[in-house]
Each structure stands twice: as structure tokens, then as C-alpha cells.
Amino acid sequence: MHIEVQVALNFVISYLYNKLPRRRVNIFGEELEKALKDKFSGHWYPEKPFKGSAFRCLKTGDPVDPVLERAARESGVPIQDILENLPQELAVWVDPGEVSYRIGEKGAVKVLFSEATDVHEDNSADREVNKTFNPEAQCFRPIEAVGAGLGSLSLSPNKPASPFPVSAAPS
């Protein structure tokens, strides 16, 4: 449960960084982690990952998710500050071995984290475990992917790249 909660938590608070003070976001994140683990205790079924999936869904919107309310209250961050900076209809499913999300009632469900096991193998010691993280998920794009679309622009903070090709000086 630990890694799944961490993935969901990091995804949610990624919307809050650069919008709220970092210290407040960190405290909110700590409280959200506690609230999620408390909620999921007794409702975590690794042998049947989709059992209780709706219960383990964290949602923004109306009504406000009690887990978000608790984390906001315990951290001292007004719930309105949290909700204003999260997508209006965000749903994050935290299931054993998988974390996925959807933005909007009709949005596509995207996987943030998946730990797939080969269920056809009888010997559990020899089972191959695949852990994946979806770089296409919103807010988690690697800098190389962002930089590829910038053409000749430099990602270096020190020296801007010239849009004109550099040639050797004539001698």
C-alpha cells in the first residue's frame, strides 16, 4: 500500500506546488498520507485489487472528499485553497498494484503506476514483477520530452542558445 499511496499523494500535491507555499503543501501532503492510510486500512485486498476500488477513490468536486477535508483541517491549509488548485473533477483510484486517475466525468482513465505480475506462473519466487510509471500522465513529463519540442532553444539556465546557426569565422 505504501508505494501506491505515495504515487497518488505525489500526483495530487504536484498540482499545489508553485501555487501554495511549499511548506504548507508539504504539511498537507503528510496529513493526506495519514488520512489515506487510515481510510485504506482494512480495505486493502492485494489478492482482489479491484475489491473496494470505489471506496479507495479520492475525488474532488461536490461533495468534498472527507479525506481532503481531514488533511486540510489537520494541516491548517484552508480546503478552499486546496480545491481551487486541483482539477474540478479529479478522481484518483488507489488500488493494490495500480494507481490511475481521470480528469472530468467523461475523461480518459490514465494509469500513473502499475505493478503487473505474471499470474500464469505457479512458482511465486520465480514470478517476474514489472513496475511501470507512466511518463505521459499529466504533470509528470520528463524534461527531455519537453525539450524535444523546443527546437534550437536551450534548456540551460546559464546561456541562451542563438536561433541562428553558428559558423566558424572566416580566416
Coordinates of C-alpha atoms in Angstrom, one line a residue:
M1 CA 0.0 0.0 0.0
H2 CA 2.9 2.3 0.7
I3 CA 4.1 2.9 -2.9
E4 CA 0.5 3.3 -4.2
V5 CA -0.3 5.9 -1.6
Q6 CA 3.0 7.7 -2.4
V7 CA 2.2 7.8 -6.1
A8 CA -1.3 9.1 -5.6
L9 CA -0.1 11.6 -3.0
N10 CA 2.7 13.0 -5.2
F11 CA 0.3 13.3 -8.1
V12 CA -2.3 15.3 -6.1
I13 CA 0.2 17.6 -4.4
S14 CA 2.0 18.3 -7.8
Y15 CA -1.0 20.5 -8.6
L16 CA -0.4 22.5 -5.4
Y17 CA 3.3 23.3 -5.7
N18 CA 4.1 26.7 -7.2
K19 CA 0.6 27.8 -6.3
L20 CA 0.7 27.5 -2.5
P21 CA 3.7 27.9 -0.2
R22 CA 5.9 24.8 -0.4
R23 CA 5.9 24.3 3.4
R24 CA 2.1 24.3 3.6
V25 CA 1.9 21.8 0.7
N26 CA 4.4 19.5 2.4
I27 CA 2.4 19.6 5.6
F28 CA -0.8 19.0 3.7
G29 CA 0.9 16.1 1.9
E30 CA 1.9 14.5 5.2
E31 CA -1.6 14.7 6.6
L32 CA -3.1 13.4 3.3
E33 CA -0.8 10.4 3.5
K34 CA -2.0 9.7 7.1
A35 CA -5.7 10.1 6.1
L36 CA -5.4 7.9 3.1
K37 CA -3.6 5.1 5.0
D38 CA -6.2 5.3 7.8
K39 CA -9.0 5.1 5.2
F40 CA -7.5 2.2 3.4
S41 CA -6.7 0.2 6.5
G42 CA -8.9 -2.8 6.4
H43 CA -9.9 -2.1 2.8
W44 CA -6.7 -3.3 1.0
Y45 CA -7.1 -6.6 -0.8
P46 CA -3.9 -7.4 -2.8
E47 CA -5.4 -10.8 -3.9
K48 CA -8.5 -8.9 -5.3
P49 CA -7.2 -5.5 -6.3
F50 CA -10.5 -4.1 -7.6
K51 CA -12.5 -5.1 -4.5
G52 CA -13.1 -1.8 -2.7
S53 CA -11.8 0.3 -5.6
A54 CA -14.7 2.8 -5.4
F55 CA -14.1 3.2 -1.6
R56 CA -10.4 3.9 -2.3
C57 CA -11.1 6.6 -4.9
L58 CA -10.1 10.1 -4.0
K59 CA -12.3 12.7 -5.7
T60 CA -12.6 16.5 -5.9
G61 CA -15.9 18.1 -6.6
D62 CA -19.2 18.1 -4.8
P63 CA -19.4 16.8 -2.2
V64 CA -15.8 17.4 -1.0
D65 CA -14.0 14.1 -0.2
P66 CA -13.7 13.7 3.6
V67 CA -10.1 12.6 3.2
L68 CA -9.2 16.0 1.6
E69 CA -11.2 17.8 4.3
R70 CA -9.4 16.0 7.1
A71 CA -5.9 16.6 5.6
A72 CA -6.7 20.3 5.1
R73 CA -8.0 20.6 8.6
E74 CA -5.1 18.8 10.2
S75 CA -2.5 20.7 8.2
G76 CA -4.1 24.1 8.7
V77 CA -4.5 24.7 5.0
P78 CA -7.9 26.0 4.0
I79 CA -9.8 23.4 2.0
Q80 CA -10.8 26.2 -0.5
D81 CA -7.1 26.8 -1.2
I82 CA -6.7 23.1 -2.0
L83 CA -9.8 22.7 -4.2
E84 CA -9.0 25.9 -6.1
N85 CA -5.7 24.4 -7.3
L86 CA -6.9 20.9 -8.1
P87 CA -8.9 19.9 -11.2
Q88 CA -12.6 20.3 -10.5
E89 CA -13.5 16.7 -11.4
L90 CA -10.4 14.7 -10.5
A91 CA -10.7 11.1 -9.5
V92 CA -7.7 9.1 -8.3
W93 CA -8.1 5.4 -7.8
V94 CA -5.6 3.8 -5.4
D95 CA -5.7 0.1 -5.8
P96 CA -3.2 -2.7 -4.9
G97 CA -0.6 -2.7 -7.7
E98 CA -2.1 0.2 -9.6
V99 CA -2.9 3.9 -9.3
S100 CA -4.9 5.6 -12.0
Y101 CA -6.8 8.9 -12.5
R102 CA -9.4 10.7 -14.6
I103 CA -10.0 14.4 -15.1
G104 CA -13.6 15.2 -15.9
E105 CA -16.6 12.9 -15.8
K106 CA -16.0 11.8 -19.4
G107 CA -12.2 12.0 -19.4
A108 CA -10.0 9.0 -20.2
V109 CA -8.7 7.0 -17.3
K110 CA -4.9 7.1 -17.3
V111 CA -2.5 4.9 -15.3
L112 CA 0.1 6.6 -13.1
F113 CA 1.6 3.4 -11.7
S114 CA 1.2 -0.3 -12.4
E115 CA 2.8 -3.2 -10.8
A116 CA 1.9 -6.1 -13.1
T117 CA 2.6 -9.7 -12.1
D118 CA 2.6 -12.7 -14.3
V119 CA -0.4 -14.7 -12.9
H120 CA 0.4 -17.7 -15.2
E121 CA 3.5 -18.6 -13.2
D122 CA 3.0 -21.2 -10.4
N123 CA 6.2 -20.6 -8.5
S124 CA 5.8 -17.2 -6.8
A125 CA 9.5 -17.0 -6.1
D126 CA 10.2 -17.0 -9.9
R127 CA 7.5 -14.6 -10.8
E128 CA 8.6 -11.6 -12.8
V129 CA 7.3 -8.3 -11.3
N130 CA 7.0 -5.3 -13.7
K131 CA 6.8 -1.9 -12.2
T132 CA 6.0 1.0 -14.5
F133 CA 5.4 4.7 -14.2
N134 CA 3.5 6.5 -16.9
P135 CA 5.6 9.4 -18.2
E136 CA 2.6 10.5 -20.3
A137 CA 0.5 11.2 -17.2
Q138 CA -0.3 14.9 -16.7
C139 CA 2.3 16.8 -14.7
F140 CA 4.9 14.1 -14.9
R141 CA 6.7 14.8 -18.2
P142 CA 10.4 14.3 -18.3
I143 CA 12.5 17.3 -19.2
E144 CA 13.8 15.6 -22.3
A145 CA 10.3 15.2 -23.7
V146 CA 9.5 18.8 -23.1
G147 CA 12.9 20.0 -24.6
A148 CA 12.4 18.0 -27.8
G149 CA 9.6 20.3 -28.9
L150 CA 11.6 23.4 -28.3
G151 CA 13.9 23.1 -31.3
S152 CA 17.1 25.0 -31.0
L153 CA 16.2 26.7 -27.7
S154 CA 18.5 25.9 -24.9
L155 CA 17.3 24.4 -21.6
S156 CA 20.5 25.7 -19.9
P157 CA 19.8 28.3 -17.3
N158 CA 23.2 29.9 -17.9
K159 CA 23.5 30.7 -21.6
P160 CA 20.7 31.1 -24.1
A161 CA 21.0 29.4 -27.5
S162 CA 21.1 31.6 -30.6
P163 CA 18.3 30.9 -33.1
F164 CA 21.0 31.3 -35.9
P165 CA 23.4 28.6 -36.8
V166 CA 26.9 29.2 -35.5
S167 CA 29.7 29.1 -38.1
A168 CA 33.4 29.4 -37.8
A169 CA 34.8 32.8 -38.5
P170 CA 36.4 33.2 -42.0
S171 CA 40.2 33.3 -41.9

